[in-house]
Amino acid sequence: MAPGSKSGPALFLGLELATDQLRASIVDESLDLIGVEYVDFDTELSEYQTQGGIFTTPGDAYTTPVDMWVKALDFLLEKLSRNYDVTRIKSIGGCAQNAVVWWKSTPIPSFPALDPRLPLHSQLPPNTFSLANTPVAQDTSAHTHALAVEALLGGPDIMASRVGTCANASILAAQLLRIRESWTSDVWARTGKVQLASTFLASMIVGEWVNMGEAEACATGLWAHSGGQGSPTQGHWDEGVLEIIGGSREEGRRIRGWLGEVDMGSGRKAAHLSRYLCERYGFEPDTIVTPFTSDYLSTYLSLCPSPGDAVLSFGPMDTLLTPAQHYLPTRLYTLFPHPAQDTGEKRRYIAMLTSRNADVPRALVRDMYTKSWSAFDRLVAIVPPGGSIGLDDKLFSFWLLQGDSYPLSHVKGIYRFETGIKVNEFRDLRANPRCLLESQVLSFRVRWSRMISTGVLGSNTTRNRGNVQTPGPSPISASAPNTRASSLGLSFDPYDFSPLPARMLVTGAAANFPSVANLAGDVFNAPVFMPNTQVDSAQVVPHRNAPAGGFPSRGSLGGAYFARWIWGKERGSASGGSGAGRGLGGFEEEIRRLHGKRWIASGNTPLRTNVNGSLGGSGGSGANSGTSTPYGHPRSGLGSTVVVEEEEEEMEEMERNGGILNASVFAGGFADRDLGRDVSRMRTLTGSTVDTATSAGSGGPSTAFTTPDLGAGGASPGTNGGAITPQTTSLTPVVAMPTADSEAQIGLAKVAEADVDAFMTYAAIVPEYCRLESMLCKSLV
């Protein structure tokens, strides 16, 4: 990349510590993109031998070496100082994946002193940390410990009311309990401090201990948030929960010391840059460092959602986030204080729904039933809603491969249903991709409706749905809405669109599939928008969650936007203005104002989406280059035998006929809970099921959409005994549709429209979906 200009206006740096890369984005005062850098863990730090930035073992364990993060920060800072005039960087923001760093007691209580003549990794060797390889966001090995904490607190409702969240494997409380009970005692005994990955990264930048913000504290399962505007009491670490985790009151107090204080003010700077970074890399000493947050909240900030919007992110863990007006904790969702708000403004919150069974099932279904992501996308597109044309014979599937959150926290396995009856396999195998995706999106639609009923999001009068078409008369239109819901056995009316999001803002590689973007719009009856940065990146590499080279990640952009906002507020205060900054309200309002100002000044020119990145064309399948999963090891013939793939000509005929042809069925099928059972009885293909084109080409980053191709290196044998050359089919990713100026100026592009007919079709199958889900939760199937 060509070095940036050595003189000019202020710049703002955003950092993101992702699973697979350490990323940086630089924007100017108008929020236009100036620079992009990254360090790919697999390719640039290959000595650690990670796959997708992590280590995996069969099961639920996903870990990564903390030392690799330290070394990556060295590399990234060297790239930034070499390619840009870092003296122009006025403020730095950032975010990180959900992970925990365990420091030994040796450098406590002060942050280790650093010599600017030496790199970080030489001064913070692996033995600085009591746990060298730490669990990351995808890890579910603490799921049973989370359920144990929940049970000891009296159940999910009591736990949620007490610490704002119910059991899930990611909460710090579960990770702490697992380390104490399952690891050798010396890890616990040697520990002197525990930090979330975001505060660890911030501490490395500041050169002293940085406290976590309250938004992240609320996700630990240890923090009691006060809630309410002007509450006389502040939030605090729950001593009872700490005692449960530590096993005694004394150990609970010890954990309290590890955690440190919580920063209650998110709308101000955290500190200034460390002397080490200034002397070694040339940053200015007065550079502001803002509070760092989690990657999903930073992505949310980068999209500036309005009340009524939903941010749906597809990835290793799917998430749906939306603005909330009240703090009403229940087991139905997780609530965070907004990570960018002034102390004087009315408290705002963000509600989040999550699903752990996301990329892993999608990649597994791809390998079992198709030969490429392109074929996967086409099958989803041409199979009718519910997998069948008839209303009474819809197909449903639940792929619960990892311990998930409520209401499916106790359910694990693969479950398929035809005409309401559990079956080992669908009669038409090609329905599997669509039924999987429908289940994933319908889950969010149902949980959204349940969340709405609590009142946490506020009044529907603030949820402007614009020009979204109103459904026609419903099948039960003679009934009042509440009577209709009761007659269907539901707590909400599935035909009532008004409580649903006004817009869907989607991110993540699965959203690059036109079929998935359309499905999200159909289920929620809302237009679907995607960041322009992702739309353009998808034209280069459609299957990787990591953006293509030269394109920014949304998490790092969110950090840069937050850095710009804090700098504006600080400058306004310093010049005698109000603490709210330069004549604006909250974070979203200021970011929209800056985008609008730039839009007018540039003559309606869209935001730059990349720096020296290639545009146009379509990428490969992403096979063999994805984030690791429990299935990321060579398989024993499963991939070459389970798949039953129709040839392209047959798929085209299906499209012409507008329906599904009769498909072959398994001779024996496979059991729901045992993916390796009866493999010898399944039909073997005569063609390859794998798509061998890598997502980034040779030498590109190793991270991809979801997982490495499960059939890597295993082409199916041909009829003459020789190997068949795998066929490569490229996915045609989503493209931007005509988009209104209000969305275009903040960097969004419409990729799918609402479809009221499709919405009504899905509304009709919601009751059956809820019935089957309830049966799974009650262990009745």
PDB file of C-alpha atoms in Angstrom, residues 148-245:
ATOM      1  CA  ALA A 148     -24.696 -24.667  36.856  1.00  0.00           C
ATOM      2  CA  VAL A 149     -24.406 -20.974  37.755  1.00  0.00           C
ATOM      3  CA  GLU A 150     -27.936 -20.410  36.486  1.00  0.00           C
ATOM      4  CA  ALA A 151     -29.282 -23.281  38.572  1.00  0.00           C
ATOM      5  CA  LEU A 152     -27.471 -22.102  41.722  1.00  0.00           C
ATOM      6  CA  LEU A 153     -28.986 -18.636  41.292  1.00  0.00           C
ATOM      7  CA  GLY A 154     -32.498 -20.071  41.057  1.00  0.00           C
ATOM      8  CA  GLY A 155     -33.107 -20.422  37.321  1.00  0.00           C
ATOM      9  CA  PRO A 156     -32.909 -18.272  34.183  1.00  0.00           C
ATOM     10  CA  ASP A 157     -35.495 -15.683  35.251  1.00  0.00           C
ATOM     11  CA  ILE A 158     -33.852 -14.972  38.602  1.00  0.00           C
ATOM     12  CA  MET A 159     -30.384 -14.922  37.065  1.00  0.00           C
ATOM     13  CA  ALA A 160     -31.492 -12.473  34.356  1.00  0.00           C
ATOM     14  CA  SER A 161     -33.139 -10.136  36.850  1.00  0.00           C
ATOM     15  CA  ARG A 162     -30.035 -10.242  39.018  1.00  0.00           C
ATOM     16  CA  VAL A 163     -27.148  -9.951  36.528  1.00  0.00           C
ATOM     17  CA  GLY A 164     -28.947  -9.030  33.292  1.00  0.00           C
ATOM     18  CA  THR A 165     -28.384 -12.268  31.376  1.00  0.00           C
ATOM     19  CA  CYS A 166     -29.144 -15.956  31.660  1.00  0.00           C
ATOM     20  CA  ALA A 167     -26.765 -18.836  31.026  1.00  0.00           C
ATOM     21  CA  ASN A 168     -24.562 -18.956  27.961  1.00  0.00           C
ATOM     22  CA  ALA A 169     -21.070 -20.281  27.423  1.00  0.00           C
ATOM     23  CA  SER A 170     -19.565 -16.860  26.720  1.00  0.00           C
ATOM     24  CA  ILE A 171     -20.239 -15.206  30.065  1.00  0.00           C
ATOM     25  CA  LEU A 172     -17.143 -14.556  32.139  1.00  0.00           C
ATOM     26  CA  ALA A 173     -18.801 -16.184  35.152  1.00  0.00           C
ATOM     27  CA  ALA A 174     -18.896 -19.529  33.346  1.00  0.00           C
ATOM     28  CA  GLN A 175     -15.313 -19.191  32.081  1.00  0.00           C
ATOM     29  CA  LEU A 176     -14.058 -18.439  35.595  1.00  0.00           C
ATOM     30  CA  LEU A 177     -15.926 -21.382  37.092  1.00  0.00           C
ATOM     31  CA  ARG A 178     -14.604 -23.732  34.437  1.00  0.00           C
ATOM     32  CA  ILE A 179     -11.013 -22.678  35.046  1.00  0.00           C
ATOM     33  CA  ARG A 180     -11.380 -23.177  38.795  1.00  0.00           C
ATOM     34  CA  GLU A 181     -13.069 -26.571  38.541  1.00  0.00           C
ATOM     35  CA  SER A 182     -11.589 -28.137  35.411  1.00  0.00           C
ATOM     36  CA  TRP A 183      -8.033 -26.807  35.094  1.00  0.00           C
ATOM     37  CA  THR A 184      -5.004 -27.461  37.240  1.00  0.00           C
ATOM     38  CA  SER A 185      -5.014 -25.438  40.419  1.00  0.00           C
ATOM     39  CA  ASP A 186      -1.816 -23.554  39.531  1.00  0.00           C
ATOM     40  CA  VAL A 187      -3.629 -21.563  36.815  1.00  0.00           C
ATOM     41  CA  TRP A 188      -6.022 -20.185  39.401  1.00  0.00           C
ATOM     42  CA  ALA A 189      -3.320 -19.734  42.039  1.00  0.00           C
ATOM     43  CA  ARG A 190      -0.923 -17.860  39.738  1.00  0.00           C
ATOM     44  CA  THR A 191      -3.525 -15.437  38.413  1.00  0.00           C
ATOM     45  CA  GLY A 192      -3.336 -11.809  39.516  1.00  0.00           C
ATOM     46  CA  LYS A 193      -5.673 -10.103  37.050  1.00  0.00           C
ATOM     47  CA  VAL A 194      -8.382 -11.038  34.551  1.00  0.00           C
ATOM     48  CA  GLN A 195      -9.226  -8.854  31.559  1.00  0.00           C
ATOM     49  CA  LEU A 196     -11.623  -9.081  28.676  1.00  0.00           C
ATOM     50  CA  ALA A 197      -9.868  -9.044  25.303  1.00  0.00           C
ATOM     51  CA  SER A 198     -11.119  -5.501  24.607  1.00  0.00           C
ATOM     52  CA  THR A 199      -9.683  -4.034  27.806  1.00  0.00           C
ATOM     53  CA  PHE A 200      -6.503  -6.047  27.271  1.00  0.00           C
ATOM     54  CA  LEU A 201      -6.057  -4.418  23.860  1.00  0.00           C
ATOM     55  CA  ALA A 202      -6.812  -0.983  25.308  1.00  0.00           C
ATOM     56  CA  SER A 203      -4.301  -1.541  28.115  1.00  0.00           C
ATOM     57  CA  MET A 204      -1.630  -2.399  25.564  1.00  0.00           C
ATOM     58  CA  ILE A 205      -2.324   0.900  23.793  1.00  0.00           C
ATOM     59  CA  VAL A 206      -2.502   3.018  26.941  1.00  0.00           C
ATOM     60  CA  GLY A 207       0.351   1.360  28.818  1.00  0.00           C
ATOM     61  CA  GLU A 208      -1.617   1.006  32.048  1.00  0.00           C
ATOM     62  CA  TRP A 209      -4.558  -0.977  33.305  1.00  0.00           C
ATOM     63  CA  VAL A 210      -7.812   0.045  31.621  1.00  0.00           C
ATOM     64  CA  ASN A 211     -11.141  -0.791  33.241  1.00  0.00           C
ATOM     65  CA  MET A 212     -13.911  -2.445  31.278  1.00  0.00           C
ATOM     66  CA  GLY A 213     -16.960  -0.399  30.369  1.00  0.00           C
ATOM     67  CA  GLU A 214     -20.385  -1.129  31.829  1.00  0.00           C
ATOM     68  CA  ALA A 215     -21.696  -2.403  28.498  1.00  0.00           C
ATOM     69  CA  GLU A 216     -19.239  -5.279  28.666  1.00  0.00           C
ATOM     70  CA  ALA A 217     -19.620  -5.754  32.407  1.00  0.00           C
ATOM     71  CA  CYS A 218     -23.307  -6.448  31.783  1.00  0.00           C
ATOM     72  CA  ALA A 219     -22.334  -9.418  29.585  1.00  0.00           C
ATOM     73  CA  THR A 220     -20.150 -11.108  32.219  1.00  0.00           C
ATOM     74  CA  GLY A 221     -22.929 -12.625  34.325  1.00  0.00           C
ATOM     75  CA  LEU A 222     -21.285 -10.981  37.353  1.00  0.00           C
ATOM     76  CA  TRP A 223     -22.533  -7.381  37.178  1.00  0.00           C
ATOM     77  CA  ALA A 224     -25.713  -6.032  38.737  1.00  0.00           C
ATOM     78  CA  HIS A 225     -26.791  -3.023  36.677  1.00  0.00           C
ATOM     79  CA  SER A 226     -28.809  -0.399  38.551  1.00  0.00           C
ATOM     80  CA  GLY A 227     -31.083   0.479  35.615  1.00  0.00           C
ATOM     81  CA  GLY A 228     -33.363   3.454  35.360  1.00  0.00           C
ATOM     82  CA  GLN A 229     -32.707   7.112  34.706  1.00  0.00           C
ATOM     83  CA  GLY A 230     -31.158   8.933  37.623  1.00  0.00           C
ATOM     84  CA  SER A 231     -31.005   5.799  39.755  1.00  0.00           C
ATOM     85  CA  PRO A 232     -29.586   6.576  43.216  1.00  0.00           C
ATOM     86  CA  THR A 233     -27.429   3.469  43.162  1.00  0.00           C
ATOM     87  CA  GLN A 234     -24.781   2.519  40.672  1.00  0.00           C
ATOM     88  CA  GLY A 235     -24.165  -0.904  39.264  1.00  0.00           C
ATOM     89  CA  HIS A 236     -21.822  -3.215  41.165  1.00  0.00           C
ATOM     90  CA  TRP A 237     -20.168  -6.607  41.073  1.00  0.00           C
ATOM     91  CA  ASP A 238     -22.612  -9.106  42.578  1.00  0.00           C
ATOM     92  CA  GLU A 239     -20.843 -10.511  45.638  1.00  0.00           C
ATOM     93  CA  GLY A 240     -23.162 -13.508  45.822  1.00  0.00           C
ATOM     94  CA  VAL A 241     -22.331 -14.586  42.284  1.00  0.00           C
ATOM     95  CA  LEU A 242     -18.618 -13.986  42.913  1.00  0.00           C
ATOM     96  CA  GLU A 243     -18.832 -16.233  45.951  1.00  0.00           C
ATOM     97  CA  ILE A 244     -20.464 -18.983  43.905  1.00  0.00           C
ATOM     98  CA  ILE A 245     -17.752 -18.726  41.263  1.00  0.00           C
TER      99      ILE A 245
END
